[in-house]
PDB file of C-alpha atoms in Angstrom:
ATOM      1  CA  UNK M 996       0.000   0.000   0.000  1.00 53.00           C
ATOM      2  CA  UNK M 997       1.458   3.383  -0.984  1.00 71.00           C
ATOM      3  CA  UNK M 998       1.565   6.449   1.272  1.00 88.00           C
ATOM      4  CA  UNK M 999      -1.502   8.221  -0.139  1.00 94.00           C
ATOM      5  CA  UNK M1000      -3.602   5.062  -0.231  1.00 93.00           C
ATOM      6  CA  UNK M1001      -2.919   4.518   3.471  1.00 91.00           C
ATOM      7  CA  UNK M1002      -4.262   8.023   4.263  1.00 94.00           C
ATOM      8  CA  UNK M1003      -7.623   7.756   2.525  1.00 96.00           C
ATOM      9  CA  UNK M1004     -10.735   5.586   2.690  1.00 96.00           C
ATOM     10  CA  UNK M1005     -11.305   2.657   0.334  1.00 97.00           C
ATOM     11  CA  UNK M1006     -14.091   4.627  -1.347  1.00 97.00           C
ATOM     12  CA  UNK M1007     -11.814   7.607  -1.942  1.00 98.00           C
ATOM     13  CA  UNK M1008      -9.067   5.366  -3.305  1.00 98.00           C
ATOM     14  CA  UNK M1009     -11.505   3.800  -5.783  1.00 98.00           C
ATOM     15  CA  UNK M1010     -12.634   7.259  -6.875  1.00 98.00           C
ATOM     16  CA  UNK M1011      -9.007   8.298  -7.264  1.00 98.00           C
ATOM     17  CA  UNK M1012      -8.381   5.311  -9.545  1.00 98.00           C
ATOM     18  CA  UNK M1013     -11.469   6.048 -11.638  1.00 98.00           C
ATOM     19  CA  UNK M1014     -10.597   9.736 -11.893  1.00 98.00           C
ATOM     20  CA  UNK M1015      -6.989   8.985 -12.851  1.00 98.00           C
ATOM     21  CA  UNK M1016      -8.347   6.609 -15.500  1.00 98.00           C
ATOM     22  CA  UNK M1017     -10.504   9.418 -16.908  1.00 98.00           C
ATOM     23  CA  UNK M1018      -7.425  11.662 -17.198  1.00 98.00           C
ATOM     24  CA  UNK M1019      -5.452   8.934 -18.942  1.00 98.00           C
ATOM     25  CA  UNK M1020      -8.324   8.189 -21.325  1.00 98.00           C
ATOM     26  CA  UNK M1021      -8.693  11.898 -22.102  1.00 98.00           C
ATOM     27  CA  UNK M1022      -4.991  11.949 -22.969  1.00 98.00           C
ATOM     28  CA  UNK M1023      -5.396   8.937 -25.254  1.00 97.00           C
ATOM     29  CA  UNK M1024      -8.353  10.610 -26.971  1.00 97.00           C
ATOM     30  CA  UNK M1025      -6.338  13.846 -27.367  1.00 96.00           C
ATOM     31  CA  UNK M1026      -8.801  15.901 -25.352  1.00 97.00           C
ATOM     32  CA  UNK M1027      -6.073  17.709 -23.449  1.00 96.00           C
ATOM     33  CA  UNK M1028      -4.749  21.263 -23.513  1.00 95.00           C
ATOM     34  CA  UNK M1029      -1.362  20.364 -22.016  1.00 95.00           C
ATOM     35  CA  UNK M1030      -1.560  21.131 -18.265  1.00 96.00           C
ATOM     36  CA  UNK M1031      -4.864  23.018 -18.569  1.00 94.00           C
ATOM     37  CA  UNK M1032      -8.507  21.898 -18.201  1.00 95.00           C
ATOM     38  CA  UNK M1033      -9.689  19.592 -15.468  1.00 97.00           C
ATOM     39  CA  UNK M1034     -11.716  16.583 -14.415  1.00 98.00           C
ATOM     40  CA  UNK M1035     -12.875  16.621 -10.810  1.00 98.00           C
ATOM     41  CA  UNK M1036     -14.699  14.171  -8.562  1.00 98.00           C
ATOM     42  CA  UNK M1037     -16.352  14.483  -5.189  1.00 98.00           C
ATOM     43  CA  UNK M1038     -14.736  12.520  -2.347  1.00 98.00           C
ATOM     44  CA  UNK M1039     -17.255   9.863  -1.224  1.00 97.00           C
ATOM     45  CA  UNK M1040     -18.498  10.547   2.277  1.00 95.00           C
ATOM     46  CA  UNK M1041     -16.872  14.005   2.273  1.00 94.00           C
ATOM     47  CA  UNK M1042     -19.333  16.262   0.458  1.00 82.00           C
ATOM     48  CA  UNK M1043     -17.222  19.380   0.987  1.00 94.00           C
ATOM     49  CA  UNK M1044     -14.089  17.872  -0.566  1.00 98.00           C
ATOM     50  CA  UNK M1045     -13.217  17.024  -4.132  1.00 98.00           C
ATOM     51  CA  UNK M1046     -10.253  15.792  -6.176  1.00 98.00           C
ATOM     52  CA  UNK M1047      -8.508  17.743  -8.952  1.00 98.00           C
ATOM     53  CA  UNK M1048      -5.342  17.404 -11.006  1.00 98.00           C
ATOM     54  CA  UNK M1049      -2.129  18.956  -9.727  1.00 98.00           C
ATOM     55  CA  UNK M1050      -1.223  22.172 -11.576  1.00 97.00           C
ATOM     56  CA  UNK M1051       1.763  21.322 -13.731  1.00 97.00           C
ATOM     57  CA  UNK M1052       1.144  17.685 -14.669  1.00 98.00           C
ATOM     58  CA  UNK M1053       0.138  16.525 -18.127  1.00 98.00           C
ATOM     59  CA  UNK M1054      -2.975  14.350 -18.208  1.00 98.00           C
ATOM     60  CA  UNK M1055      -0.915  11.254 -18.988  1.00 97.00           C
ATOM     61  CA  UNK M1056       1.061  11.855 -15.774  1.00 98.00           C
ATOM     62  CA  UNK M1057      -1.993  11.792 -13.510  1.00 98.00           C
ATOM     63  CA  UNK M1058      -2.253   8.828 -11.148  1.00 98.00           C
ATOM     64  CA  UNK M1059      -4.475   7.916  -8.228  1.00 98.00           C
ATOM     65  CA  UNK M1060      -1.844   9.130  -5.770  1.00 98.00           C
ATOM     66  CA  UNK M1061      -1.005  12.513  -7.268  1.00 97.00           C
ATOM     67  CA  UNK M1062      -4.554  13.850  -7.464  1.00 98.00           C
ATOM     68  CA  UNK M1063      -5.023  16.807  -5.111  1.00 98.00           C
ATOM     69  CA  UNK M1064      -7.779  16.900  -2.478  1.00 98.00           C
ATOM     70  CA  UNK M1065      -9.252  20.360  -1.852  1.00 98.00           C
ATOM     71  CA  UNK M1066     -12.200  21.801   0.045  1.00 97.00           C
ATOM     72  CA  UNK M1067     -14.901  24.097  -1.303  1.00 95.00           C
ATOM     73  CA  UNK M1068     -12.876  27.159  -0.277  1.00 94.00           C
ATOM     74  CA  UNK M1069      -9.909  26.044  -2.377  1.00 94.00           C
ATOM     75  CA  UNK M1070      -7.762  24.966   0.553  1.00 96.00           C
ATOM     76  CA  UNK M1071      -5.418  22.111  -0.354  1.00 97.00           C
ATOM     77  CA  UNK M1072      -5.934  19.207   2.046  1.00 97.00           C
ATOM     78  CA  UNK M1073      -3.749  16.506   0.488  1.00 97.00           C
ATOM     79  CA  UNK M1074      -1.199  17.004  -2.273  1.00 97.00           C
ATOM     80  CA  UNK M1075       1.634  14.529  -2.769  1.00 96.00           C
ATOM     81  CA  UNK M1076       3.131  16.663  -5.554  1.00 97.00           C
ATOM     82  CA  UNK M1077       3.318  20.037  -3.780  1.00 96.00           C
ATOM     83  CA  UNK M1078       2.180  21.663  -7.037  1.00 97.00           C
ATOM     84  CA  UNK M1079      -1.194  22.871  -5.832  1.00 97.00           C
ATOM     85  CA  UNK M1080      -4.121  23.527  -8.185  1.00 97.00           C
ATOM     86  CA  UNK M1081      -5.037  25.893 -11.013  1.00 95.00           C
ATOM     87  CA  UNK M1082      -7.304  28.713  -9.771  1.00 91.00           C
ATOM     88  CA  UNK M1083      -9.385  28.698 -12.959  1.00 88.00           C
ATOM     89  CA  UNK M1084     -10.089  25.002 -12.459  1.00 89.00           C
ATOM     90  CA  UNK M1085     -11.133  25.579  -8.875  1.00 92.00           C
ATOM     91  CA  UNK M1086     -13.448  28.464  -9.802  1.00 92.00           C
ATOM     92  CA  UNK M1087     -15.451  26.341 -12.241  1.00 95.00           C
ATOM     93  CA  UNK M1088     -15.347  22.943 -10.554  1.00 96.00           C
ATOM     94  CA  UNK M1089     -15.616  24.275  -7.014  1.00 95.00           C
ATOM     95  CA  UNK M1090     -18.752  26.231  -7.904  1.00 95.00           C
ATOM     96  CA  UNK M1091     -20.499  23.203  -9.368  1.00 97.00           C
ATOM     97  CA  UNK M1092     -19.478  20.817  -6.578  1.00 97.00           C
ATOM     98  CA  UNK M1093     -20.660  23.328  -3.952  1.00 95.00           C
ATOM     99  CA  UNK M1094     -24.115  23.812  -5.449  1.00 95.00           C
ATOM    100  CA  UNK M1095     -24.876  20.729  -7.549  1.00 96.00           C
ATOM    101  CA  UNK M1096     -24.760  17.817  -5.116  1.00 93.00           C
ATOM    102  CA  UNK M1097     -25.895  15.459  -7.878  1.00 96.00           C
ATOM    103  CA  UNK M1098     -22.718  16.265  -9.828  1.00 97.00           C
ATOM    104  CA  UNK M1099     -20.233  13.689  -8.575  1.00 98.00           C
ATOM    105  CA  UNK M1100     -17.822  14.242 -11.472  1.00 98.00           C
ATOM    106  CA  UNK M1101     -17.280  17.389 -13.565  1.00 98.00           C
ATOM    107  CA  UNK M1102     -15.300  17.253 -16.809  1.00 98.00           C
ATOM    108  CA  UNK M1103     -14.151  20.309 -18.773  1.00 98.00           C
ATOM    109  CA  UNK M1104     -12.244  20.296 -22.077  1.00 98.00           C
ATOM    110  CA  UNK M1105     -10.686  22.733 -24.559  1.00 98.00           C
ATOM    111  CA  UNK M1106     -10.693  20.591 -27.707  1.00 98.00           C
ATOM    112  CA  UNK M1107     -10.471  22.023 -31.197  1.00 98.00           C
ATOM    113  CA  UNK M1108     -13.887  20.687 -32.213  1.00 98.00           C
ATOM    114  CA  UNK M1109     -15.505  21.658 -28.918  1.00 98.00           C
ATOM    115  CA  UNK M1110     -14.243  25.228 -29.076  1.00 98.00           C
ATOM    116  CA  UNK M1111     -15.178  25.478 -32.764  1.00 98.00           C
ATOM    117  CA  UNK M1112     -18.782  24.548 -31.990  1.00 98.00           C
ATOM    118  CA  UNK M1113     -18.780  26.846 -28.951  1.00 98.00           C
ATOM    119  CA  UNK M1114     -17.918  29.731 -31.288  1.00 98.00           C
ATOM    120  CA  UNK M1115     -20.943  29.068 -33.504  1.00 98.00           C
ATOM    121  CA  UNK M1116     -24.083  31.112 -32.834  1.00 97.00           C
ATOM    122  CA  UNK M1117     -26.379  28.085 -33.152  1.00 97.00           C
ATOM    123  CA  UNK M1118     -24.137  25.920 -30.997  1.00 98.00           C
ATOM    124  CA  UNK M1119     -24.628  22.162 -31.172  1.00 98.00           C
ATOM    125  CA  UNK M1120     -26.807  21.143 -34.102  1.00 98.00           C
ATOM    126  CA  UNK M1121     -28.798  17.926 -34.491  1.00 98.00           C
ATOM    127  CA  UNK M1122     -26.636  16.553 -37.302  1.00 98.00           C
ATOM    128  CA  UNK M1123     -25.775  13.174 -35.808  1.00 98.00           C
ATOM    129  CA  UNK M1124     -27.031  10.500 -33.450  1.00 98.00           C
ATOM    130  CA  UNK M1125     -24.256  11.551 -31.083  1.00 98.00           C
ATOM    131  CA  UNK M1126     -25.630  15.106 -30.987  1.00 98.00           C
ATOM    132  CA  UNK M1127     -29.250  14.010 -30.649  1.00 98.00           C
ATOM    133  CA  UNK M1128     -28.434  12.373 -27.343  1.00 98.00           C
ATOM    134  CA  UNK M1129     -28.239  15.949 -26.019  1.00 98.00           C
ATOM    135  CA  UNK M1130     -31.411  17.315 -27.578  1.00 98.00           C
ATOM    136  CA  UNK M1131     -32.832  20.055 -25.336  1.00 98.00           C
ATOM    137  CA  UNK M1132     -30.191  19.258 -22.700  1.00 98.00           C
ATOM    138  CA  UNK M1133     -27.405  21.724 -23.510  1.00 98.00           C
ATOM    139  CA  UNK M1134     -26.881  24.907 -21.499  1.00 98.00           C
ATOM    140  CA  UNK M1135     -24.768  27.805 -22.792  1.00 98.00           C
ATOM    141  CA  UNK M1136     -22.538  30.250 -20.928  1.00 98.00           C
ATOM    142  CA  UNK M1137     -21.226  33.404 -22.632  1.00 97.00           C
ATOM    143  CA  UNK M1138     -17.504  34.062 -22.516  1.00 96.00           C
ATOM    144  CA  UNK M1139     -16.384  36.553 -19.842  1.00 95.00           C
ATOM    145  CA  UNK M1140     -12.610  36.045 -19.975  1.00 93.00           C
ATOM    146  CA  UNK M1141     -10.272  33.544 -18.307  1.00 93.00           C
ATOM    147  CA  UNK M1142     -12.267  32.145 -15.387  1.00 87.00           C
ATOM    148  CA  UNK M1143     -10.375  33.719 -12.497  1.00 84.00           C
ATOM    149  CA  UNK M1144     -13.131  35.972 -11.157  1.00 84.00           C
ATOM    150  CA  UNK M1145     -15.158  34.357  -8.375  1.00 88.00           C
ATOM    151  CA  UNK M1146     -18.174  36.463  -9.417  1.00 89.00           C
ATOM    152  CA  UNK M1147     -18.416  34.459 -12.645  1.00 93.00           C
ATOM    153  CA  UNK M1148     -19.356  31.392 -10.612  1.00 93.00           C
ATOM    154  CA  UNK M1149     -22.862  32.776 -10.115  1.00 95.00           C
ATOM    155  CA  UNK M1150     -23.286  33.214 -13.856  1.00 96.00           C
ATOM    156  CA  UNK M1151     -22.042  29.674 -14.549  1.00 96.00           C
ATOM    157  CA  UNK M1152     -24.416  28.214 -11.960  1.00 97.00           C
ATOM    158  CA  UNK M1153     -27.342  30.255 -13.268  1.00 97.00           C
ATOM    159  CA  UNK M1154     -26.707  29.154 -16.837  1.00 97.00           C
ATOM    160  CA  UNK M1155     -26.194  25.460 -16.196  1.00 98.00           C
ATOM    161  CA  UNK M1156     -29.153  25.206 -13.818  1.00 98.00           C
ATOM    162  CA  UNK M1157     -30.090  21.540 -13.454  1.00 97.00           C
ATOM    163  CA  UNK M1158     -28.617  20.472 -16.801  1.00 98.00           C
ATOM    164  CA  UNK M1159     -25.584  18.236 -17.050  1.00 98.00           C
ATOM    165  CA  UNK M1160     -24.112  19.551 -20.293  1.00 98.00           C
ATOM    166  CA  UNK M1161     -22.879  23.066 -20.962  1.00 98.00           C
ATOM    167  CA  UNK M1162     -21.083  24.677 -23.863  1.00 98.00           C
ATOM    168  CA  UNK M1163     -18.964  27.600 -22.694  1.00 98.00           C
ATOM    169  CA  UNK M1164     -19.020  30.043 -25.598  1.00 98.00           C
ATOM    170  CA  UNK M1165     -15.602  30.617 -27.233  1.00 98.00           C
ATOM    171  CA  UNK M1166     -14.116  28.379 -24.544  1.00 98.00           C
ATOM    172  CA  UNK M1167     -15.003  24.674 -24.511  1.00 98.00           C
ATOM    173  CA  UNK M1168     -17.228  21.896 -23.202  1.00 98.00           C
ATOM    174  CA  UNK M1169     -18.353  20.877 -19.726  1.00 98.00           C
ATOM    175  CA  UNK M1170     -20.331  17.897 -18.445  1.00 98.00           C
ATOM    176  CA  UNK M1171     -21.545  16.785 -15.019  1.00 98.00           C
ATOM    177  CA  UNK M1172     -21.952  13.098 -14.218  1.00 98.00           C
ATOM    178  CA  UNK M1173     -23.403  11.033 -11.414  1.00 96.00           C
ATOM    179  CA  UNK M1174     -20.130   9.089 -11.495  1.00 97.00           C
ATOM    180  CA  UNK M1175     -16.759   9.264 -13.241  1.00 98.00           C
ATOM    181  CA  UNK M1176     -17.820   6.708 -15.897  1.00 97.00           C
ATOM    182  CA  UNK M1177     -21.055   8.645 -16.508  1.00 96.00           C
ATOM    183  CA  UNK M1178     -19.209  11.945 -17.028  1.00 98.00           C
ATOM    184  CA  UNK M1179     -16.682  10.310 -19.349  1.00 98.00           C
ATOM    185  CA  UNK M1180     -19.454   8.668 -21.399  1.00 96.00           C
ATOM    186  CA  UNK M1181     -21.256  11.991 -21.838  1.00 97.00           C
ATOM    187  CA  UNK M1182     -18.075  13.807 -22.816  1.00 98.00           C
ATOM    188  CA  UNK M1183     -17.224  11.107 -25.346  1.00 98.00           C
ATOM    189  CA  UNK M1184     -20.562  11.587 -27.104  1.00 98.00           C
ATOM    190  CA  UNK M1185     -20.444  15.378 -26.860  1.00 98.00           C
ATOM    191  CA  UNK M1186     -16.924  15.604 -28.243  1.00 98.00           C
ATOM    192  CA  UNK M1187     -17.761  13.208 -31.080  1.00 98.00           C
ATOM    193  CA  UNK M1188     -20.879  15.242 -31.870  1.00 98.00           C
ATOM    194  CA  UNK M1189     -18.726  18.369 -32.170  1.00 98.00           C
ATOM    195  CA  UNK M1190     -16.150  16.604 -34.347  1.00 98.00           C
ATOM    196  CA  UNK M1191     -18.906  15.334 -36.637  1.00 98.00           C
ATOM    197  CA  UNK M1192     -20.514  18.778 -36.867  1.00 98.00           C
ATOM    198  CA  UNK M1193     -17.258  20.469 -37.888  1.00 98.00           C
ATOM    199  CA  UNK M1194     -16.491  17.712 -40.407  1.00 98.00           C
ATOM    200  CA  UNK M1195     -19.971  17.929 -41.935  1.00 98.00           C
ATOM    201  CA  UNK M1196     -19.813  21.723 -42.174  1.00 98.00           C
ATOM    202  CA  UNK M1197     -16.387  21.595 -43.787  1.00 97.00           C
ATOM    203  CA  UNK M1198     -17.688  19.399 -46.624  1.00 95.00           C
ATOM    204  CA  UNK M1199     -19.504  22.329 -48.225  1.00 94.00           C
ATOM    205  CA  UNK M1200     -22.552  20.145 -48.881  1.00 95.00           C
ATOM    206  CA  UNK M1201     -26.061  21.065 -47.817  1.00 96.00           C
ATOM    207  CA  UNK M1202     -26.615  19.617 -44.328  1.00 97.00           C
ATOM    208  CA  UNK M1203     -29.531  17.488 -43.145  1.00 97.00           C
ATOM    209  CA  UNK M1204     -30.551  18.504 -39.634  1.00 97.00           C
ATOM    210  CA  UNK M1205     -32.977  16.168 -37.866  1.00 97.00           C
ATOM    211  CA  UNK M1206     -36.293  17.455 -36.603  1.00 97.00           C
ATOM    212  CA  UNK M1207     -36.969  18.173 -32.943  1.00 97.00           C
ATOM    213  CA  UNK M1208     -39.356  15.202 -32.854  1.00 98.00           C
ATOM    214  CA  UNK M1209     -36.731  12.738 -34.099  1.00 98.00           C
ATOM    215  CA  UNK M1210     -33.997  14.238 -31.926  1.00 98.00           C
ATOM    216  CA  UNK M1211     -36.244  14.065 -28.846  1.00 98.00           C
ATOM    217  CA  UNK M1212     -36.967  10.405 -29.584  1.00 97.00           C
ATOM    218  CA  UNK M1213     -33.238   9.623 -29.827  1.00 97.00           C
ATOM    219  CA  UNK M1214     -32.528  11.476 -26.561  1.00 97.00           C
ATOM    220  CA  UNK M1215     -35.250   9.427 -24.844  1.00 96.00           C
ATOM    221  CA  UNK M1216     -33.739   6.214 -26.223  1.00 95.00           C
ATOM    222  CA  UNK M1217     -30.399   7.119 -24.677  1.00 94.00           C
ATOM    223  CA  UNK M1218     -32.141   7.866 -21.370  1.00 92.00           C
ATOM    224  CA  UNK M1219     -34.216   4.696 -21.256  1.00 90.00           C
ATOM    225  CA  UNK M1220     -33.960   2.750 -17.980  1.00 88.00           C
ATOM    226  CA  UNK M1221     -31.496  -0.112 -18.012  1.00 81.00           C
ATOM    227  CA  UNK M1222     -29.672   0.940 -21.202  1.00 82.00           C
ATOM    228  CA  UNK M1223     -26.951  -1.786 -21.313  1.00 79.00           C
ATOM    229  CA  UNK M1224     -24.146   0.359 -22.712  1.00 77.00           C
ATOM    230  CA  UNK M1225     -24.310   2.624 -19.660  1.00 73.00           C
ATOM    231  CA  UNK M1226     -22.614  -0.107 -17.620  1.00 83.00           C
ATOM    232  CA  UNK M1227     -20.720  -1.838 -20.414  1.00 91.00           C
ATOM    233  CA  UNK M1228     -18.687   1.116 -21.720  1.00 92.00           C
ATOM    234  CA  UNK M1229     -16.349   1.718 -18.750  1.00 96.00           C
ATOM    235  CA  UNK M1230     -14.906  -1.775 -17.967  1.00 96.00           C
ATOM    236  CA  UNK M1231     -13.347  -2.313 -21.427  1.00 97.00           C
ATOM    237  CA  UNK M1232     -11.838   1.163 -21.269  1.00 97.00           C
ATOM    238  CA  UNK M1233     -10.188   0.211 -17.976  1.00 97.00           C
ATOM    239  CA  UNK M1234      -8.938  -3.038 -19.511  1.00 97.00           C
ATOM    240  CA  UNK M1235      -7.374  -1.045 -22.336  1.00 97.00           C
ATOM    241  CA  UNK M1236      -5.647   1.205 -19.806  1.00 97.00           C
ATOM    242  CA  UNK M1237      -4.360  -1.794 -17.892  1.00 96.00           C
ATOM    243  CA  UNK M1238      -2.677  -2.923 -21.116  1.00 96.00           C
ATOM    244  CA  UNK M1239      -1.130   0.417 -22.052  1.00 95.00           C
ATOM    245  CA  UNK M1240      -0.831   2.459 -18.816  1.00 94.00           C
ATOM    246  CA  UNK M1241      -1.351   0.266 -15.727  1.00 95.00           C
ATOM    247  CA  UNK M1242       0.541   2.709 -13.493  1.00 95.00           C
ATOM    248  CA  UNK M1243      -2.467   5.082 -13.451  1.00 96.00           C
ATOM    249  CA  UNK M1244      -3.774   3.031 -10.510  1.00 95.00           C
ATOM    250  CA  UNK M1245      -0.727   3.692  -8.339  1.00 95.00           C
TER     251      UNK M1245
END
């Protein structure tokens, strides 16, 4: 048992492993912006504490042990790296964890496709099955500058409301999940939807956008109770990581 593992509960250690896996998978999918952007997770049994990446590590360097535990005021409680956290990450993630108790995991990205869609006036369009999963579920937040101002938290919270998906205009994508696997699954579909939209628009051909009725039906199909893929998607991703980057669990 390593030093950090001995200092935390079993539930926290499992969350640390899942969160580290999400960072590693984001790196493999090229969803990173070097040391910027964040994936956070609430510490089980400690509602006022959450885990965030150390400021200065690439996503493919994140492990269960080097995640930083902070409280809702931004105070660092446990940090094996000594690097601390990025203020902008705390402003966004801390706000959501403090006010959205259903949001166990929050994932924010700055991908090329995500930012490209965020810069479009119409935002995410119903051009693909991936996009239709999010029909009538996407919130939007206008750009106000680098998120360093604590006052912006109120605007973010107002705009996201009870939704789990938000496009930050001219900035990137954000999802909230009831678990780490749930957040990762939503971000996978959202990012793919953005990639598909940009690719379709770049073709120069006239686009076919599905009707609200069809898109609503697809969204309901994704939300149906007992959808098998909801539980089947994460385990094979972990198996892949165990083959290529098993040290994420350490």
